[in-house]
Short mmCIF file of N, CA and C in Angstrom, two decimals:
data_model
loop_
_atom_site.label_atom_id
_atom_site.label_comp_id
_atom_site.label_asym_id
_atom_site.label_seq_id
_atom_site.Cartn_x
_atom_site.Cartn_y
_atom_site.Cartn_z
N MET A 1 24.71 209.38 107.19
CA MET A 1 23.93 210.25 106.45
C MET A 1 23.21 211.25 107.48
N GLU A 2 23.21 212.44 107.06
CA GLU A 2 22.63 213.51 107.89
C GLU A 2 21.16 213.59 107.67
N LYS A 3 20.43 213.68 108.67
CA LYS A 3 18.83 213.77 108.61
C LYS A 3 18.45 214.80 107.67
N ALA A 4 19.22 215.96 107.73
CA ALA A 4 18.61 217.12 106.89
C ALA A 4 18.75 216.92 105.32
N GLU A 5 19.81 216.08 105.02
CA GLU A 5 20.06 215.64 103.58
C GLU A 5 18.90 214.54 103.11
N VAL A 6 18.77 213.75 104.05
CA VAL A 6 17.44 212.89 103.79
C VAL A 6 16.28 213.64 103.48
N THR A 7 16.02 214.45 104.44
CA THR A 7 14.72 215.30 104.35
C THR A 7 14.67 216.01 103.02
N LYS A 8 15.83 216.64 102.58
CA LYS A 8 15.79 217.30 101.35
C LYS A 8 15.56 216.36 100.07
N ILE A 9 16.06 215.05 100.21
CA ILE A 9 15.88 214.21 99.17
C ILE A 9 14.36 213.90 99.15
N LEU A 10 13.80 213.62 100.26
CA LEU A 10 12.54 213.23 100.41
C LEU A 10 11.52 214.25 100.10
N LYS A 11 11.75 215.59 100.33
CA LYS A 11 11.04 216.70 99.85
C LYS A 11 10.87 216.79 98.19
N ASN A 12 12.14 216.42 97.70
CA ASN A 12 12.09 216.42 96.09
C ASN A 12 12.14 215.04 95.55
N ARG A 13 11.46 214.31 96.29
CA ARG A 13 11.39 212.70 95.83
C ARG A 13 11.10 212.62 94.37
N ASP A 14 9.73 213.09 93.93
CA ASP A 14 9.14 212.92 92.71
C ASP A 14 10.13 213.19 91.53
N LEU A 15 10.68 214.55 91.72
CA LEU A 15 11.67 215.03 90.85
C LEU A 15 12.95 214.15 90.64
N ILE A 16 13.41 213.72 91.82
CA ILE A 16 14.79 212.97 91.85
C ILE A 16 14.47 211.58 91.30
N VAL A 17 13.38 210.98 91.50
CA VAL A 17 12.88 209.61 91.02
C VAL A 17 12.93 209.72 89.49
N GLU A 18 12.30 210.82 88.97
CA GLU A 18 11.98 210.93 87.46
C GLU A 18 13.33 211.20 86.89
N GLU A 19 14.35 211.74 87.48
CA GLU A 19 15.56 212.17 87.01
C GLU A 19 16.48 210.88 87.11
N LEU A 20 16.20 210.02 88.13
CA LEU A 20 17.03 208.93 88.21
C LEU A 20 16.68 207.69 87.19
N TYR A 21 15.46 207.73 87.00
CA TYR A 21 14.98 206.68 85.91
C TYR A 21 15.57 207.45 84.52
N SER A 22 15.46 208.51 84.36
CA SER A 22 16.01 209.17 83.13
C SER A 22 17.65 208.85 82.99
N TRP A 23 18.32 209.01 83.98
CA TRP A 23 19.74 208.95 84.36
C TRP A 23 20.10 207.42 83.93
N ALA A 24 19.36 206.61 84.60
CA ALA A 24 19.59 205.13 84.25
C ALA A 24 19.57 204.91 82.83
N GLU A 25 18.70 205.47 82.15
CA GLU A 25 18.89 205.17 80.62
C GLU A 25 20.04 205.61 79.85
N THR A 26 20.77 206.51 80.37
CA THR A 26 22.08 206.85 79.91
C THR A 26 23.09 205.85 79.89
N PHE A 27 22.87 204.68 80.75
CA PHE A 27 23.81 203.57 80.88
C PHE A 27 23.25 202.39 79.99
N ASP A 28 22.09 202.60 79.24
CA ASP A 28 21.50 201.35 78.66
C ASP A 28 22.55 200.88 77.66
N ASP A 29 23.28 201.74 76.87
CA ASP A 29 24.34 201.35 75.94
C ASP A 29 25.68 200.91 76.43
N GLU A 30 25.93 200.90 77.80
CA GLU A 30 27.15 200.65 78.32
C GLU A 30 27.69 199.24 77.85
N VAL A 31 28.82 199.08 77.70
CA VAL A 31 29.63 197.78 77.34
C VAL A 31 30.64 197.48 78.37
N ASP A 32 31.10 196.37 78.51
CA ASP A 32 31.94 195.90 79.51
C ASP A 32 33.35 195.88 78.81
N GLU A 33 34.46 195.32 79.60
CA GLU A 33 35.82 195.40 79.00
C GLU A 33 35.92 194.57 77.71
N GLU A 34 35.05 193.44 77.56
CA GLU A 34 35.12 192.75 76.37
C GLU A 34 34.23 193.29 75.19
N GLY A 35 33.71 194.29 75.38
CA GLY A 35 32.75 194.92 74.39
C GLY A 35 31.24 194.44 74.26
N GLU A 36 31.01 193.62 75.42
CA GLU A 36 29.64 193.04 75.67
C GLU A 36 28.72 194.05 76.27
N LYS A 37 27.54 194.18 75.78
CA LYS A 37 26.65 194.88 76.53
C LYS A 37 26.45 194.56 78.00
N SER A 38 26.52 195.72 78.89
CA SER A 38 26.39 195.46 80.33
C SER A 38 25.43 196.32 80.70
N LEU A 39 24.60 195.79 81.65
CA LEU A 39 23.28 196.43 82.47
C LEU A 39 23.58 196.63 84.01
N VAL A 40 24.92 196.41 84.23
CA VAL A 40 25.15 196.63 85.85
C VAL A 40 24.88 198.08 86.20
N SER A 41 25.28 199.09 85.52
CA SER A 41 25.09 200.36 86.05
C SER A 41 23.56 200.82 85.63
N TYR A 42 22.93 200.47 84.66
CA TYR A 42 21.67 200.73 84.51
C TYR A 42 20.71 200.03 85.47
N ASP A 43 20.99 198.74 85.68
CA ASP A 43 20.22 197.95 86.82
C ASP A 43 20.32 198.74 88.21
N TYR A 44 21.47 199.23 88.57
CA TYR A 44 21.91 199.77 89.98
C TYR A 44 21.13 201.07 90.08
N VAL A 45 21.19 201.97 89.22
CA VAL A 45 20.55 203.42 89.13
C VAL A 45 18.93 203.00 89.00
N TYR A 46 18.50 202.26 88.22
CA TYR A 46 17.05 201.98 88.12
C TYR A 46 16.54 201.50 89.33
N SER A 47 17.13 200.57 90.04
CA SER A 47 16.79 199.94 91.25
C SER A 47 16.87 201.03 92.38
N LEU A 48 17.87 201.86 92.35
CA LEU A 48 18.06 202.95 93.28
C LEU A 48 16.65 203.85 93.18
N ALA A 49 16.31 204.25 92.01
CA ALA A 49 15.14 205.03 91.75
C ALA A 49 13.78 204.40 92.32
N GLU A 50 13.80 203.02 91.98
CA GLU A 50 12.67 202.29 92.66
C GLU A 50 12.53 202.25 94.04
N ARG A 51 13.73 202.12 94.66
CA ARG A 51 13.69 202.03 96.18
C ARG A 51 13.34 203.52 96.69
N LEU A 52 13.84 204.55 96.02
CA LEU A 52 13.35 205.88 96.61
C LEU A 52 11.86 206.07 96.30
N GLU A 53 11.30 205.63 95.22
CA GLU A 53 9.88 205.60 94.90
C GLU A 53 9.08 204.96 96.01
N GLN A 54 9.70 203.85 96.29
CA GLN A 54 8.72 203.03 97.22
C GLN A 54 8.99 203.21 98.69
N ASP A 55 10.00 204.44 98.93
CA ASP A 55 10.25 204.76 100.22
C ASP A 55 10.88 203.59 101.12
N ASN A 56 11.98 203.00 100.37
CA ASN A 56 12.64 201.88 101.00
C ASN A 56 14.02 201.81 100.75
N CYS A 57 14.70 203.08 101.09
CA CYS A 57 16.06 203.38 101.03
C CYS A 57 16.78 203.08 102.26
N THR A 58 18.06 202.61 102.23
CA THR A 58 19.16 202.62 103.24
C THR A 58 19.79 203.92 103.43
N ASP A 59 20.56 204.09 104.41
CA ASP A 59 21.47 205.07 104.45
C ASP A 59 22.51 205.26 103.35
N LYS A 60 22.94 203.93 102.97
CA LYS A 60 23.81 203.88 101.78
C LYS A 60 23.06 204.41 100.47
N ASP A 61 21.87 203.92 100.44
CA ASP A 61 20.98 204.49 99.11
C ASP A 61 21.12 205.86 98.96
N TYR A 62 20.76 206.66 100.20
CA TYR A 62 20.74 208.00 100.16
C TYR A 62 21.95 208.81 99.84
N GLU A 63 23.29 208.01 100.26
CA GLU A 63 24.50 208.49 99.73
C GLU A 63 24.79 208.35 98.48
N GLU A 64 24.21 207.24 97.87
CA GLU A 64 24.40 207.01 96.31
C GLU A 64 23.57 208.01 95.66
N ILE A 65 22.19 208.32 96.09
CA ILE A 65 21.50 209.44 95.53
C ILE A 65 22.05 210.69 95.42
N LEU A 66 22.62 211.19 96.51
CA LEU A 66 23.39 212.44 96.41
C LEU A 66 24.54 212.32 95.37
N PHE A 67 25.15 211.35 95.32
CA PHE A 67 26.22 211.17 94.37
C PHE A 67 25.73 211.42 92.95
N HIS A 68 24.57 210.54 92.63
CA HIS A 68 24.00 210.66 91.26
C HIS A 68 23.28 212.21 91.01
N ILE A 69 22.72 212.77 92.03
CA ILE A 69 22.32 214.08 91.88
C ILE A 69 23.44 214.84 91.53
N TRP A 70 24.62 214.79 92.07
CA TRP A 70 25.87 215.46 91.68
C TRP A 70 25.95 215.33 90.35
N GLN A 71 25.98 213.96 89.59
CA GLN A 71 26.39 213.84 88.52
C GLN A 71 25.30 214.34 87.35
N ILE A 72 24.06 214.08 87.81
CA ILE A 72 23.01 214.67 86.91
C ILE A 72 23.19 216.21 86.66
N ASN A 73 23.37 216.84 87.87
CA ASN A 73 23.49 218.32 87.98
C ASN A 73 24.94 218.89 87.25
N HIS A 74 25.77 218.08 86.86
CA HIS A 74 27.09 218.59 86.53
C HIS A 74 26.86 219.42 85.31
N GLY A 75 27.38 220.67 85.62
CA GLY A 75 27.30 221.66 84.56
C GLY A 75 25.80 222.48 84.62
N ASP A 76 24.83 221.95 85.04
CA ASP A 76 23.51 222.52 85.03
C ASP A 76 22.88 222.19 86.49
N GLU A 77 22.03 223.05 86.88
CA GLU A 77 21.33 222.57 88.24
C GLU A 77 19.80 222.27 87.89
N ILE A 78 19.71 220.91 87.71
CA ILE A 78 18.45 220.14 87.50
C ILE A 78 17.77 219.73 88.49
N ILE A 79 18.44 219.44 89.70
CA ILE A 79 17.73 219.11 90.80
C ILE A 79 18.49 220.02 91.88
N ARG A 80 17.62 220.89 92.48
CA ARG A 80 18.06 221.92 93.52
C ARG A 80 18.02 221.23 94.84
N MET A 81 18.92 221.20 95.49
CA MET A 81 19.12 220.52 96.93
C MET A 81 19.51 221.87 97.96
#
């Protein structure tokens, strides 16, 4: 993970945290292969937002954050990097 990318994430931390929490909600109704409710994706994105909010991210977390920013921005530029 490049330091410049981490710096951009930290510069926009409040907005990114807010958007990640909101993004996690889109996974709230997810079901698994058997049709049972699954919170795996919800829990993962929510915990990612918590770690960013608490300034407790690993390099892998920052990579995942960039991926989710790309997904959140798909079609619209909600988070400018």
